[in-house]
Amino acid sequence: MPLKVGIMSTIAPDEIIELIAAVRAHHPGVELHLCDADAVSLRKRLLEGELEAAIYALPSDVPDEEVHSLPLFQEQMVMAVHLTHRLANQRMVRVKDMSNESYIHRNNCEFAGYADAILAEQGVTVSPVYWSDRDDWTLAMIAAGLGFGFMPEHTVKHPGVVPLPITEPEFWRDVNLVTVRGRRHSPAVGALVREATQKKWFGERAKALSAAE
């Protein structure tokens, strides 16, 4: 029973591997076909029928009426800096602290455009110096002291890189298991939903299961 699933490329791989292993162990008849991409592309491919389910986050105050979103976990966005950076010893940073810093742009960041408006409201300007499709390259450039990154907290695992929670305002991403509203789904989708909601994401039970309890 094949199942085509899209995974947002900025989710920590270890978490997805645990999900894959759980599906394989408990539902051996399901054959997972995975692809990774940015959140906007995954949503488009999902609506077009190329994917049956996807796991991604898109920041917005407006509900997406075309899809059904099952909450899995929340994750704070941080300012990732080199350990010798002027801010590295702080417990957290304000958005205004980023002003005039060299910035390494993550092309697949789901906050692209959304965060820009908030920075502009506060008069914050940053200088993009590099653009990268891959978070591992972004981290390597940060470790080399080439600039800072705006990243999910659990992605910042690299020698020489320090994650600093951002405040005033805080940025959080809500990661969901997404399917198309009203579309008939196979039993394989049901198997994926069960395992995704039962899994402990970063040590905590899925938000959907916690809310139900």
mmCIF file with all atom_site columns, N, CA, C and O in Angstrom, residues 68-119:
data_model
loop_
_atom_site.group_PDB
_atom_site.id
_atom_site.type_symbol
_atom_site.label_atom_id
_atom_site.label_alt_id
_atom_site.label_comp_id
_atom_site.label_asym_id
_atom_site.label_entity_id
_atom_site.label_seq_id
_atom_site.pdbx_PDB_ins_code
_atom_site.Cartn_x
_atom_site.Cartn_y
_atom_site.Cartn_z
_atom_site.occupancy
_atom_site.B_iso_or_equiv
_atom_site.pdbx_formal_charge
_atom_site.auth_seq_id
_atom_site.auth_comp_id
_atom_site.auth_asym_id
_atom_site.auth_atom_id
_atom_site.pdbx_PDB_model_num
ATOM 1   N N  . HIS A 1 68  ? -6.967 20.109 6.133  1.00 0.00 ? 68  HIS A N  1
ATOM 2   C CA . HIS A 1 68  ? -7.167 19.771 7.539  1.00 0.00 ? 68  HIS A CA 1
ATOM 3   C C  . HIS A 1 68  ? -5.787 19.635 8.173  1.00 0.00 ? 68  HIS A C  1
ATOM 4   O O  . HIS A 1 68  ? -4.945 18.878 7.682  1.00 0.00 ? 68  HIS A O  1
ATOM 5   N N  . SER A 1 69  ? -5.556 20.359 9.261  1.00 0.00 ? 69  SER A N  1
ATOM 6   C CA . SER A 1 69  ? -4.243 20.374 9.906  1.00 0.00 ? 69  SER A CA 1
ATOM 7   C C  . SER A 1 69  ? -4.327 19.761 11.297 1.00 0.00 ? 69  SER A C  1
ATOM 8   O O  . SER A 1 69  ? -5.079 20.241 12.155 1.00 0.00 ? 69  SER A O  1
ATOM 9   N N  . LEU A 1 70  ? -3.558 18.710 11.515 1.00 0.00 ? 70  LEU A N  1
ATOM 10  C CA . LEU A 1 70  ? -3.497 18.042 12.802 1.00 0.00 ? 70  LEU A CA 1
ATOM 11  C C  . LEU A 1 70  ? -2.213 18.472 13.507 1.00 0.00 ? 70  LEU A C  1
ATOM 12  O O  . LEU A 1 70  ? -1.114 18.180 13.028 1.00 0.00 ? 70  LEU A O  1
ATOM 13  N N  . PRO A 1 71  ? -2.294 19.201 14.626 1.00 0.00 ? 71  PRO A N  1
ATOM 14  C CA . PRO A 1 71  ? -1.084 19.732 15.256 1.00 0.00 ? 71  PRO A CA 1
ATOM 15  C C  . PRO A 1 71  ? -0.204 18.644 15.853 1.00 0.00 ? 71  PRO A C  1
ATOM 16  O O  . PRO A 1 71  ? -0.678 17.753 16.565 1.00 0.00 ? 71  PRO A O  1
ATOM 17  N N  . LEU A 1 72  ? 1.103  18.730 15.552 1.00 0.00 ? 72  LEU A N  1
ATOM 18  C CA . LEU A 1 72  ? 2.072  17.768 16.069 1.00 0.00 ? 72  LEU A CA 1
ATOM 19  C C  . LEU A 1 72  ? 2.956  18.372 17.160 1.00 0.00 ? 72  LEU A C  1
ATOM 20  O O  . LEU A 1 72  ? 3.061  17.837 18.249 1.00 0.00 ? 72  LEU A O  1
ATOM 21  N N  . PHE A 1 73  ? 3.606  19.503 16.847 1.00 0.00 ? 73  PHE A N  1
ATOM 22  C CA . PHE A 1 73  ? 4.459  20.122 17.853 1.00 0.00 ? 73  PHE A CA 1
ATOM 23  C C  . PHE A 1 73  ? 4.686  21.593 17.534 1.00 0.00 ? 73  PHE A C  1
ATOM 24  O O  . PHE A 1 73  ? 4.479  22.045 16.406 1.00 0.00 ? 73  PHE A O  1
ATOM 25  N N  . GLN A 1 74  ? 5.110  22.320 18.567 1.00 0.00 ? 74  GLN A N  1
ATOM 26  C CA . GLN A 1 74  ? 5.530  23.706 18.421 1.00 0.00 ? 74  GLN A CA 1
ATOM 27  C C  . GLN A 1 74  ? 7.042  23.785 18.604 1.00 0.00 ? 74  GLN A C  1
ATOM 28  O O  . GLN A 1 74  ? 7.622  23.008 19.355 1.00 0.00 ? 74  GLN A O  1
ATOM 29  N N  . GLU A 1 75  ? 7.649  24.745 17.927 1.00 0.00 ? 75  GLU A N  1
ATOM 30  C CA . GLU A 1 75  ? 9.095  24.913 18.025 1.00 0.00 ? 75  GLU A CA 1
ATOM 31  C C  . GLU A 1 75  ? 9.440  26.392 17.907 1.00 0.00 ? 75  GLU A C  1
ATOM 32  O O  . GLU A 1 75  ? 8.948  27.077 17.017 1.00 0.00 ? 75  GLU A O  1
ATOM 33  N N  . GLN A 1 76  ? 10.265 26.868 18.824 1.00 0.00 ? 76  GLN A N  1
ATOM 34  C CA . GLN A 1 76  ? 10.631 28.277 18.799 1.00 0.00 ? 76  GLN A CA 1
ATOM 35  C C  . GLN A 1 76  ? 11.734 28.529 17.770 1.00 0.00 ? 76  GLN A C  1
ATOM 36  O O  . GLN A 1 76  ? 12.633 27.710 17.582 1.00 0.00 ? 76  GLN A O  1
ATOM 37  N N  . MET A 1 77  ? 11.652 29.678 17.134 1.00 0.00 ? 77  MET A N  1
ATOM 38  C CA . MET A 1 77  ? 12.703 30.103 16.215 1.00 0.00 ? 77  MET A CA 1
ATOM 39  C C  . MET A 1 77  ? 13.757 30.878 17.003 1.00 0.00 ? 77  MET A C  1
ATOM 40  O O  . MET A 1 77  ? 13.433 31.619 17.933 1.00 0.00 ? 77  MET A O  1
ATOM 41  N N  . VAL A 1 78  ? 15.013 30.687 16.624 1.00 0.00 ? 78  VAL A N  1
ATOM 42  C CA . VAL A 1 78  ? 16.118 31.296 17.364 1.00 0.00 ? 78  VAL A CA 1
ATOM 43  C C  . VAL A 1 78  ? 17.055 32.039 16.419 1.00 0.00 ? 78  VAL A C  1
ATOM 44  O O  . VAL A 1 78  ? 17.024 31.836 15.200 1.00 0.00 ? 78  VAL A O  1
ATOM 45  N N  . MET A 1 79  ? 17.872 32.877 17.009 1.00 0.00 ? 79  MET A N  1
ATOM 46  C CA . MET A 1 79  ? 18.966 33.513 16.290 1.00 0.00 ? 79  MET A CA 1
ATOM 47  C C  . MET A 1 79  ? 20.204 32.655 16.518 1.00 0.00 ? 79  MET A C  1
ATOM 48  O O  . MET A 1 79  ? 20.681 32.520 17.642 1.00 0.00 ? 79  MET A O  1
ATOM 49  N N  . ALA A 1 80  ? 20.706 32.026 15.476 1.00 0.00 ? 80  ALA A N  1
ATOM 50  C CA . ALA A 1 80  ? 21.873 31.159 15.579 1.00 0.00 ? 80  ALA A CA 1
ATOM 51  C C  . ALA A 1 80  ? 23.129 31.977 15.246 1.00 0.00 ? 80  ALA A C  1
ATOM 52  O O  . ALA A 1 80  ? 23.215 32.565 14.169 1.00 0.00 ? 80  ALA A O  1
ATOM 53  N N  . VAL A 1 81  ? 24.080 32.001 16.190 1.00 0.00 ? 81  VAL A N  1
ATOM 54  C CA . VAL A 1 81  ? 25.283 32.816 16.014 1.00 0.00 ? 81  VAL A CA 1
ATOM 55  C C  . VAL A 1 81  ? 26.534 32.000 16.344 1.00 0.00 ? 81  VAL A C  1
ATOM 56  O O  . VAL A 1 81  ? 26.465 30.969 17.026 1.00 0.00 ? 81  VAL A O  1
ATOM 57  N N  . HIS A 1 82  ? 27.682 32.492 15.886 1.00 0.00 ? 82  HIS A N  1
ATOM 58  C CA . HIS A 1 82  ? 28.961 31.889 16.232 1.00 0.00 ? 82  HIS A CA 1
ATOM 59  C C  . HIS A 1 82  ? 29.240 32.132 17.709 1.00 0.00 ? 82  HIS A C  1
ATOM 60  O O  . HIS A 1 82  ? 28.824 33.153 18.275 1.00 0.00 ? 82  HIS A O  1
ATOM 61  N N  . LEU A 1 83  ? 29.940 31.204 18.361 1.00 0.00 ? 83  LEU A N  1
ATOM 62  C CA . LEU A 1 83  ? 30.141 31.316 19.812 1.00 0.00 ? 83  LEU A CA 1
ATOM 63  C C  . LEU A 1 83  ? 30.967 32.528 20.235 1.00 0.00 ? 83  LEU A C  1
ATOM 64  O O  . LEU A 1 83  ? 31.002 32.875 21.418 1.00 0.00 ? 83  LEU A O  1
ATOM 65  N N  . THR A 1 84  ? 31.639 33.186 19.280 1.00 0.00 ? 84  THR A N  1
ATOM 66  C CA . THR A 1 84  ? 32.368 34.414 19.617 1.00 0.00 ? 84  THR A CA 1
ATOM 67  C C  . THR A 1 84  ? 31.590 35.669 19.232 1.00 0.00 ? 84  THR A C  1
ATOM 68  O O  . THR A 1 84  ? 32.112 36.780 19.361 1.00 0.00 ? 84  THR A O  1
ATOM 69  N N  . HIS A 1 85  ? 30.368 35.500 18.774 1.00 0.00 ? 85  HIS A N  1
ATOM 70  C CA . HIS A 1 85  ? 29.541 36.634 18.381 1.00 0.00 ? 85  HIS A CA 1
ATOM 71  C C  . HIS A 1 85  ? 29.280 37.533 19.590 1.00 0.00 ? 85  HIS A C  1
ATOM 72  O O  . HIS A 1 85  ? 29.214 37.062 20.733 1.00 0.00 ? 85  HIS A O  1
ATOM 73  N N  . ARG A 1 86  ? 29.069 38.818 19.350 1.00 0.00 ? 86  ARG A N  1
ATOM 74  C CA . ARG A 1 86  ? 28.880 39.781 20.441 1.00 0.00 ? 86  ARG A CA 1
ATOM 75  C C  . ARG A 1 86  ? 27.663 39.467 21.308 1.00 0.00 ? 86  ARG A C  1
ATOM 76  O O  . ARG A 1 86  ? 27.586 39.876 22.470 1.00 0.00 ? 86  ARG A O  1
ATOM 77  N N  . LEU A 1 87  ? 26.691 38.721 20.764 1.00 0.00 ? 87  LEU A N  1
ATOM 78  C CA . LEU A 1 87  ? 25.471 38.391 21.510 1.00 0.00 ? 87  LEU A CA 1
ATOM 79  C C  . LEU A 1 87  ? 25.484 36.975 22.092 1.00 0.00 ? 87  LEU A C  1
ATOM 80  O O  . LEU A 1 87  ? 24.545 36.585 22.781 1.00 0.00 ? 87  LEU A O  1
ATOM 81  N N  . ALA A 1 88  ? 26.528 36.215 21.823 1.00 0.00 ? 88  ALA A N  1
ATOM 82  C CA . ALA A 1 88  ? 26.524 34.783 22.132 1.00 0.00 ? 88  ALA A CA 1
ATOM 83  C C  . ALA A 1 88  ? 26.335 34.466 23.610 1.00 0.00 ? 88  ALA A C  1
ATOM 84  O O  . ALA A 1 88  ? 25.831 33.399 23.956 1.00 0.00 ? 88  ALA A O  1
ATOM 85  N N  . ASN A 1 89  ? 26.724 35.357 24.498 1.00 0.00 ? 89  ASN A N  1
ATOM 86  C CA . ASN A 1 89  ? 26.624 35.092 25.941 1.00 0.00 ? 89  ASN A CA 1
ATOM 87  C C  . ASN A 1 89  ? 25.288 35.505 26.548 1.00 0.00 ? 89  ASN A C  1
ATOM 88  O O  . ASN A 1 89  ? 25.071 35.353 27.748 1.00 0.00 ? 89  ASN A O  1
ATOM 89  N N  . GLN A 1 90  ? 24.383 36.031 25.726 1.00 0.00 ? 90  GLN A N  1
ATOM 90  C CA . GLN A 1 90  ? 23.072 36.432 26.240 1.00 0.00 ? 90  GLN A CA 1
ATOM 91  C C  . GLN A 1 90  ? 22.131 35.235 26.294 1.00 0.00 ? 90  GLN A C  1
ATOM 92  O O  . GLN A 1 90  ? 22.255 34.288 25.516 1.00 0.00 ? 90  GLN A O  1
ATOM 93  N N  . ARG A 1 91  ? 21.192 35.273 27.241 1.00 0.00 ? 91  ARG A N  1
ATOM 94  C CA . ARG A 1 91  ? 20.208 34.202 27.367 1.00 0.00 ? 91  ARG A CA 1
ATOM 95  C C  . ARG A 1 91  ? 19.179 34.255 26.248 1.00 0.00 ? 91  ARG A C  1
ATOM 96  O O  . ARG A 1 91  ? 18.608 33.237 25.855 1.00 0.00 ? 91  ARG A O  1
ATOM 97  N N  . MET A 1 92  ? 18.914 35.449 25.740 1.00 0.00 ? 92  MET A N  1
ATOM 98  C CA . MET A 1 92  ? 17.964 35.643 24.655 1.00 0.00 ? 92  MET A CA 1
ATOM 99  C C  . MET A 1 92  ? 18.287 36.968 23.969 1.00 0.00 ? 92  MET A C  1
ATOM 100 O O  . MET A 1 92  ? 19.076 37.765 24.484 1.00 0.00 ? 92  MET A O  1
ATOM 101 N N  . VAL A 1 93  ? 17.676 37.181 22.806 1.00 0.00 ? 93  VAL A N  1
ATOM 102 C CA . VAL A 1 93  ? 17.891 38.434 22.086 1.00 0.00 ? 93  VAL A CA 1
ATOM 103 C C  . VAL A 1 93  ? 16.556 39.016 21.660 1.00 0.00 ? 93  VAL A C  1
ATOM 104 O O  . VAL A 1 93  ? 15.579 38.291 21.446 1.00 0.00 ? 93  VAL A O  1
ATOM 105 N N  . ARG A 1 94  ? 16.503 40.342 21.570 1.00 0.00 ? 94  ARG A N  1
ATOM 106 C CA . ARG A 1 94  ? 15.326 41.010 21.033 1.00 0.00 ? 94  ARG A CA 1
ATOM 107 C C  . ARG A 1 94  ? 15.473 41.126 19.519 1.00 0.00 ? 94  ARG A C  1
ATOM 108 O O  . ARG A 1 94  ? 16.586 41.103 18.988 1.00 0.00 ? 94  ARG A O  1
ATOM 109 N N  . VAL A 1 95  ? 14.365 41.254 18.841 1.00 0.00 ? 95  VAL A N  1
ATOM 110 C CA . VAL A 1 95  ? 14.416 41.436 17.392 1.00 0.00 ? 95  VAL A CA 1
ATOM 111 C C  . VAL A 1 95  ? 15.297 42.641 17.042 1.00 0.00 ? 95  VAL A C  1
ATOM 112 O O  . VAL A 1 95  ? 16.083 42.601 16.086 1.00 0.00 ? 95  VAL A O  1
ATOM 113 N N  . LYS A 1 96  ? 15.214 43.703 17.834 1.00 0.00 ? 96  LYS A N  1
ATOM 114 C CA . LYS A 1 96  ? 16.002 44.899 17.554 1.00 0.00 ? 96  LYS A CA 1
ATOM 115 C C  . LYS A 1 96  ? 17.503 44.651 17.632 1.00 0.00 ? 96  LYS A C  1
ATOM 116 O O  . LYS A 1 96  ? 18.296 45.369 17.021 1.00 0.00 ? 96  LYS A O  1
ATOM 117 N N  . ASP A 1 97  ? 17.922 43.619 18.394 1.00 0.00 ? 97  ASP A N  1
ATOM 118 C CA . ASP A 1 97  ? 19.340 43.304 18.517 1.00 0.00 ? 97  ASP A CA 1
ATOM 119 C C  . ASP A 1 97  ? 19.941 42.795 17.216 1.00 0.00 ? 97  ASP A C  1
ATOM 120 O O  . ASP A 1 97  ? 21.168 42.773 17.055 1.00 0.00 ? 97  ASP A O  1
ATOM 121 N N  . MET A 1 98  ? 19.091 42.356 16.286 1.00 0.00 ? 98  MET A N  1
ATOM 122 C CA . MET A 1 98  ? 19.574 41.818 15.013 1.00 0.00 ? 98  MET A CA 1
ATOM 123 C C  . MET A 1 98  ? 19.992 42.913 14.030 1.00 0.00 ? 98  MET A C  1
ATOM 124 O O  . MET A 1 98  ? 20.667 42.628 13.034 1.00 0.00 ? 98  MET A O  1
ATOM 125 N N  . SER A 1 99  ? 19.591 44.141 14.307 1.00 0.00 ? 99  SER A N  1
ATOM 126 C CA . SER A 1 99  ? 19.793 45.212 13.325 1.00 0.00 ? 99  SER A CA 1
ATOM 127 C C  . SER A 1 99  ? 21.258 45.370 12.952 1.00 0.00 ? 99  SER A C  1
ATOM 128 O O  . SER A 1 99  ? 22.155 45.292 13.798 1.00 0.00 ? 99  SER A O  1
ATOM 129 N N  . ASN A 1 100 ? 21.492 45.559 11.654 1.00 0.00 ? 100 ASN A N  1
ATOM 130 C CA . ASN A 1 100 ? 22.815 45.799 11.070 1.00 0.00 ? 100 ASN A CA 1
ATOM 131 C C  . ASN A 1 100 ? 23.732 44.576 11.102 1.00 0.00 ? 100 ASN A C  1
ATOM 132 O O  . ASN A 1 100 ? 24.933 44.698 10.852 1.00 0.00 ? 100 ASN A O  1
ATOM 133 N N  . GLU A 1 101 ? 23.169 43.401 11.376 1.00 0.00 ? 101 GLU A N  1
ATOM 134 C CA . GLU A 1 101 ? 23.967 42.174 11.378 1.00 0.00 ? 101 GLU A CA 1
ATOM 135 C C  . GLU A 1 101 ? 23.977 41.538 9.984  1.00 0.00 ? 101 GLU A C  1
ATOM 136 O O  . GLU A 1 101 ? 23.036 41.693 9.206  1.00 0.00 ? 101 GLU A O  1
ATOM 137 N N  . SER A 1 102 ? 25.045 40.790 9.691  1.00 0.00 ? 102 SER A N  1
ATOM 138 C CA . SER A 1 102 ? 25.123 40.019 8.447  1.00 0.00 ? 102 SER A CA 1
ATOM 139 C C  . SER A 1 102 ? 24.252 38.771 8.596  1.00 0.00 ? 102 SER A C  1
ATOM 140 O O  . SER A 1 102 ? 24.336 38.058 9.604  1.00 0.00 ? 102 SER A O  1
ATOM 141 N N  . TYR A 1 103 ? 23.439 38.508 7.585  1.00 0.00 ? 103 TYR A N  1
ATOM 142 C CA . TYR A 1 103 ? 22.413 37.474 7.674  1.00 0.00 ? 103 TYR A CA 1
ATOM 143 C C  . TYR A 1 103 ? 22.610 36.421 6.597  1.00 0.00 ? 103 TYR A C  1
ATOM 144 O O  . TYR A 1 103 ? 22.829 36.738 5.430  1.00 0.00 ? 103 TYR A O  1
ATOM 145 N N  . ILE A 1 104 ? 22.510 35.144 7.019  1.00 0.00 ? 104 ILE A N  1
ATOM 146 C CA . ILE A 1 104 ? 22.566 34.033 6.067  1.00 0.00 ? 104 ILE A CA 1
ATOM 147 C C  . ILE A 1 104 ? 21.135 33.574 5.814  1.00 0.00 ? 104 ILE A C  1
ATOM 148 O O  . ILE A 1 104 ? 20.475 33.034 6.711  1.00 0.00 ? 104 ILE A O  1
ATOM 149 N N  . HIS A 1 105 ? 20.654 33.809 4.622  1.00 0.00 ? 105 HIS A N  1
ATOM 150 C CA . HIS A 1 105 ? 19.240 33.575 4.277  1.00 0.00 ? 105 HIS A CA 1
ATOM 151 C C  . HIS A 1 105 ? 19.000 32.107 3.945  1.00 0.00 ? 105 HIS A C  1
ATOM 152 O O  . HIS A 1 105 ? 19.669 31.535 3.084  1.00 0.00 ? 105 HIS A O  1
ATOM 153 N N  . ARG A 1 106 ? 18.040 31.504 4.626  1.00 0.00 ? 106 ARG A N  1
ATOM 154 C CA . ARG A 1 106 ? 17.621 30.136 4.347  1.00 0.00 ? 106 ARG A CA 1
ATOM 155 C C  . ARG A 1 106 ? 16.485 30.180 3.328  1.00 0.00 ? 106 ARG A C  1
ATOM 156 O O  . ARG A 1 106 ? 15.394 30.621 3.635  1.00 0.00 ? 106 ARG A O  1
ATOM 157 N N  . ASN A 1 107 ? 16.755 29.695 2.131  1.00 0.00 ? 107 ASN A N  1
ATOM 158 C CA . ASN A 1 107 ? 15.767 29.796 1.063  1.00 0.00 ? 107 ASN A CA 1
ATOM 159 C C  . ASN A 1 107 ? 14.472 29.051 1.372  1.00 0.00 ? 107 ASN A C  1
ATOM 160 O O  . ASN A 1 107 ? 13.406 29.414 0.847  1.00 0.00 ? 107 ASN A O  1
ATOM 161 N N  . ASN A 1 108 ? 14.549 28.016 2.201  1.00 0.00 ? 108 ASN A N  1
ATOM 162 C CA . ASN A 1 108 ? 13.374 27.208 2.508  1.00 0.00 ? 108 ASN A CA 1
ATOM 163 C C  . ASN A 1 108 ? 12.684 27.615 3.810  1.00 0.00 ? 108 ASN A C  1
ATOM 164 O O  . ASN A 1 108 ? 11.809 26.899 4.299  1.00 0.00 ? 108 ASN A O  1
ATOM 165 N N  . CYS A 1 109 ? 13.069 28.752 4.371  1.00 0.00 ? 109 CYS A N  1
ATOM 166 C CA . CYS A 1 109 ? 12.483 29.195 5.641  1.00 0.00 ? 109 CYS A CA 1
ATOM 167 C C  . CYS A 1 109 ? 11.003 29.532 5.456  1.00 0.00 ? 109 CYS A C  1
ATOM 168 O O  . CYS A 1 109 ? 10.640 30.342 4.593  1.00 0.00 ? 109 CYS A O  1
ATOM 169 N N  . GLU A 1 110 ? 10.155 28.922 6.283  1.00 0.00 ? 110 GLU A N  1
ATOM 170 C CA . GLU A 1 110 ? 8.712  29.157 6.166  1.00 0.00 ? 110 GLU A CA 1
ATOM 171 C C  . GLU A 1 110 ? 8.307  30.547 6.637  1.00 0.00 ? 110 GLU A C  1
ATOM 172 O O  . GLU A 1 110 ? 7.192  30.993 6.383  1.00 0.00 ? 110 GLU A O  1
ATOM 173 N N  . PHE A 1 111 ? 9.210  31.263 7.326  1.00 0.00 ? 111 PHE A N  1
ATOM 174 C CA . PHE A 1 111 ? 8.904  32.604 7.810  1.00 0.00 ? 111 PHE A CA 1
ATOM 175 C C  . PHE A 1 111 ? 9.332  33.692 6.807  1.00 0.00 ? 111 PHE A C  1
ATOM 176 O O  . PHE A 1 111 ? 9.166  34.877 7.104  1.00 0.00 ? 111 PHE A O  1
ATOM 177 N N  . ALA A 1 112 ? 9.890  33.304 5.684  1.00 0.00 ? 112 ALA A N  1
ATOM 178 C CA . ALA A 1 112 ? 10.310 34.290 4.685  1.00 0.00 ? 112 ALA A CA 1
ATOM 179 C C  . ALA A 1 112 ? 9.112  35.144 4.282  1.00 0.00 ? 112 ALA A C  1
ATOM 180 O O  . ALA A 1 112 ? 8.054  34.648 3.944  1.00 0.00 ? 112 ALA A O  1
ATOM 181 N N  . GLY A 1 113 ? 9.284  36.445 4.321  1.00 0.00 ? 113 GLY A N  1
ATOM 182 C CA . GLY A 1 113 ? 8.184  37.357 4.017  1.00 0.00 ? 113 GLY A CA 1
ATOM 183 C C  . GLY A 1 113 ? 7.393  37.703 5.257  1.00 0.00 ? 113 GLY A C  1
ATOM 184 O O  . GLY A 1 113 ? 7.131  38.875 5.532  1.00 0.00 ? 113 GLY A O  1
ATOM 185 N N  . TYR A 1 114 ? 7.001  36.708 6.024  1.00 0.00 ? 114 TYR A N  1
ATOM 186 C CA . TYR A 1 114 ? 6.230  36.936 7.258  1.00 0.00 ? 114 TYR A CA 1
ATOM 187 C C  . TYR A 1 114 ? 7.064  37.716 8.270  1.00 0.00 ? 114 TYR A C  1
ATOM 188 O O  . TYR A 1 114 ? 6.613  38.712 8.838  1.00 0.00 ? 114 TYR A O  1
ATOM 189 N N  . ALA A 1 115 ? 8.309  37.275 8.502  1.00 0.00 ? 115 ALA A N  1
ATOM 190 C CA . ALA A 1 115 ? 9.173  37.950 9.473  1.00 0.00 ? 115 ALA A CA 1
ATOM 191 C C  . ALA A 1 115 ? 9.646  39.306 8.956  1.00 0.00 ? 115 ALA A C  1
ATOM 192 O O  . ALA A 1 115 ? 9.878  40.228 9.749  1.00 0.00 ? 115 ALA A O  1
ATOM 193 N N  . ASP A 1 116 ? 9.774  39.432 7.641  1.00 0.00 ? 116 ASP A N  1
ATOM 194 C CA . ASP A 1 116 ? 10.261 40.689 7.059  1.00 0.00 ? 116 ASP A CA 1
ATOM 195 C C  . ASP A 1 116 ? 9.389  41.871 7.480  1.00 0.00 ? 116 ASP A C  1
ATOM 196 O O  . ASP A 1 116 ? 9.897  42.952 7.797  1.00 0.00 ? 116 ASP A O  1
ATOM 197 N N  . ALA A 1 117 ? 8.088  41.655 7.494  1.00 0.00 ? 117 ALA A N  1
ATOM 198 C CA . ALA A 1 117 ? 7.169  42.742 7.857  1.00 0.00 ? 117 ALA A CA 1
ATOM 199 C C  . ALA A 1 117 ? 7.355  43.156 9.312  1.00 0.00 ? 117 ALA A C  1
ATOM 200 O O  . ALA A 1 117 ? 7.288  44.347 9.649  1.00 0.00 ? 117 ALA A O  1
ATOM 201 N N  . ILE A 1 118 ? 7.597  42.194 10.177 1.00 0.00 ? 118 ILE A N  1
ATOM 202 C CA . ILE A 1 118 ? 7.790  42.488 11.596 1.00 0.00 ? 118 ILE A CA 1
ATOM 203 C C  . ILE A 1 118 ? 9.091  43.251 11.817 1.00 0.00 ? 118 ILE A C  1
ATOM 204 O O  . ILE A 1 118 ? 9.139  44.221 12.585 1.00 0.00 ? 118 ILE A O  1
ATOM 205 N N  . LEU A 1 119 ? 10.150 42.840 11.134 1.00 0.00 ? 119 LEU A N  1
ATOM 206 C CA . LEU A 1 119 ? 11.421 43.552 11.243 1.00 0.00 ? 119 LEU A CA 1
ATOM 207 C C  . LEU A 1 119 ? 11.280 44.981 10.730 1.00 0.00 ? 119 LEU A C  1
ATOM 208 O O  . LEU A 1 119 ? 11.799 45.929 11.339 1.00 0.00 ? 119 LEU A O  1
#
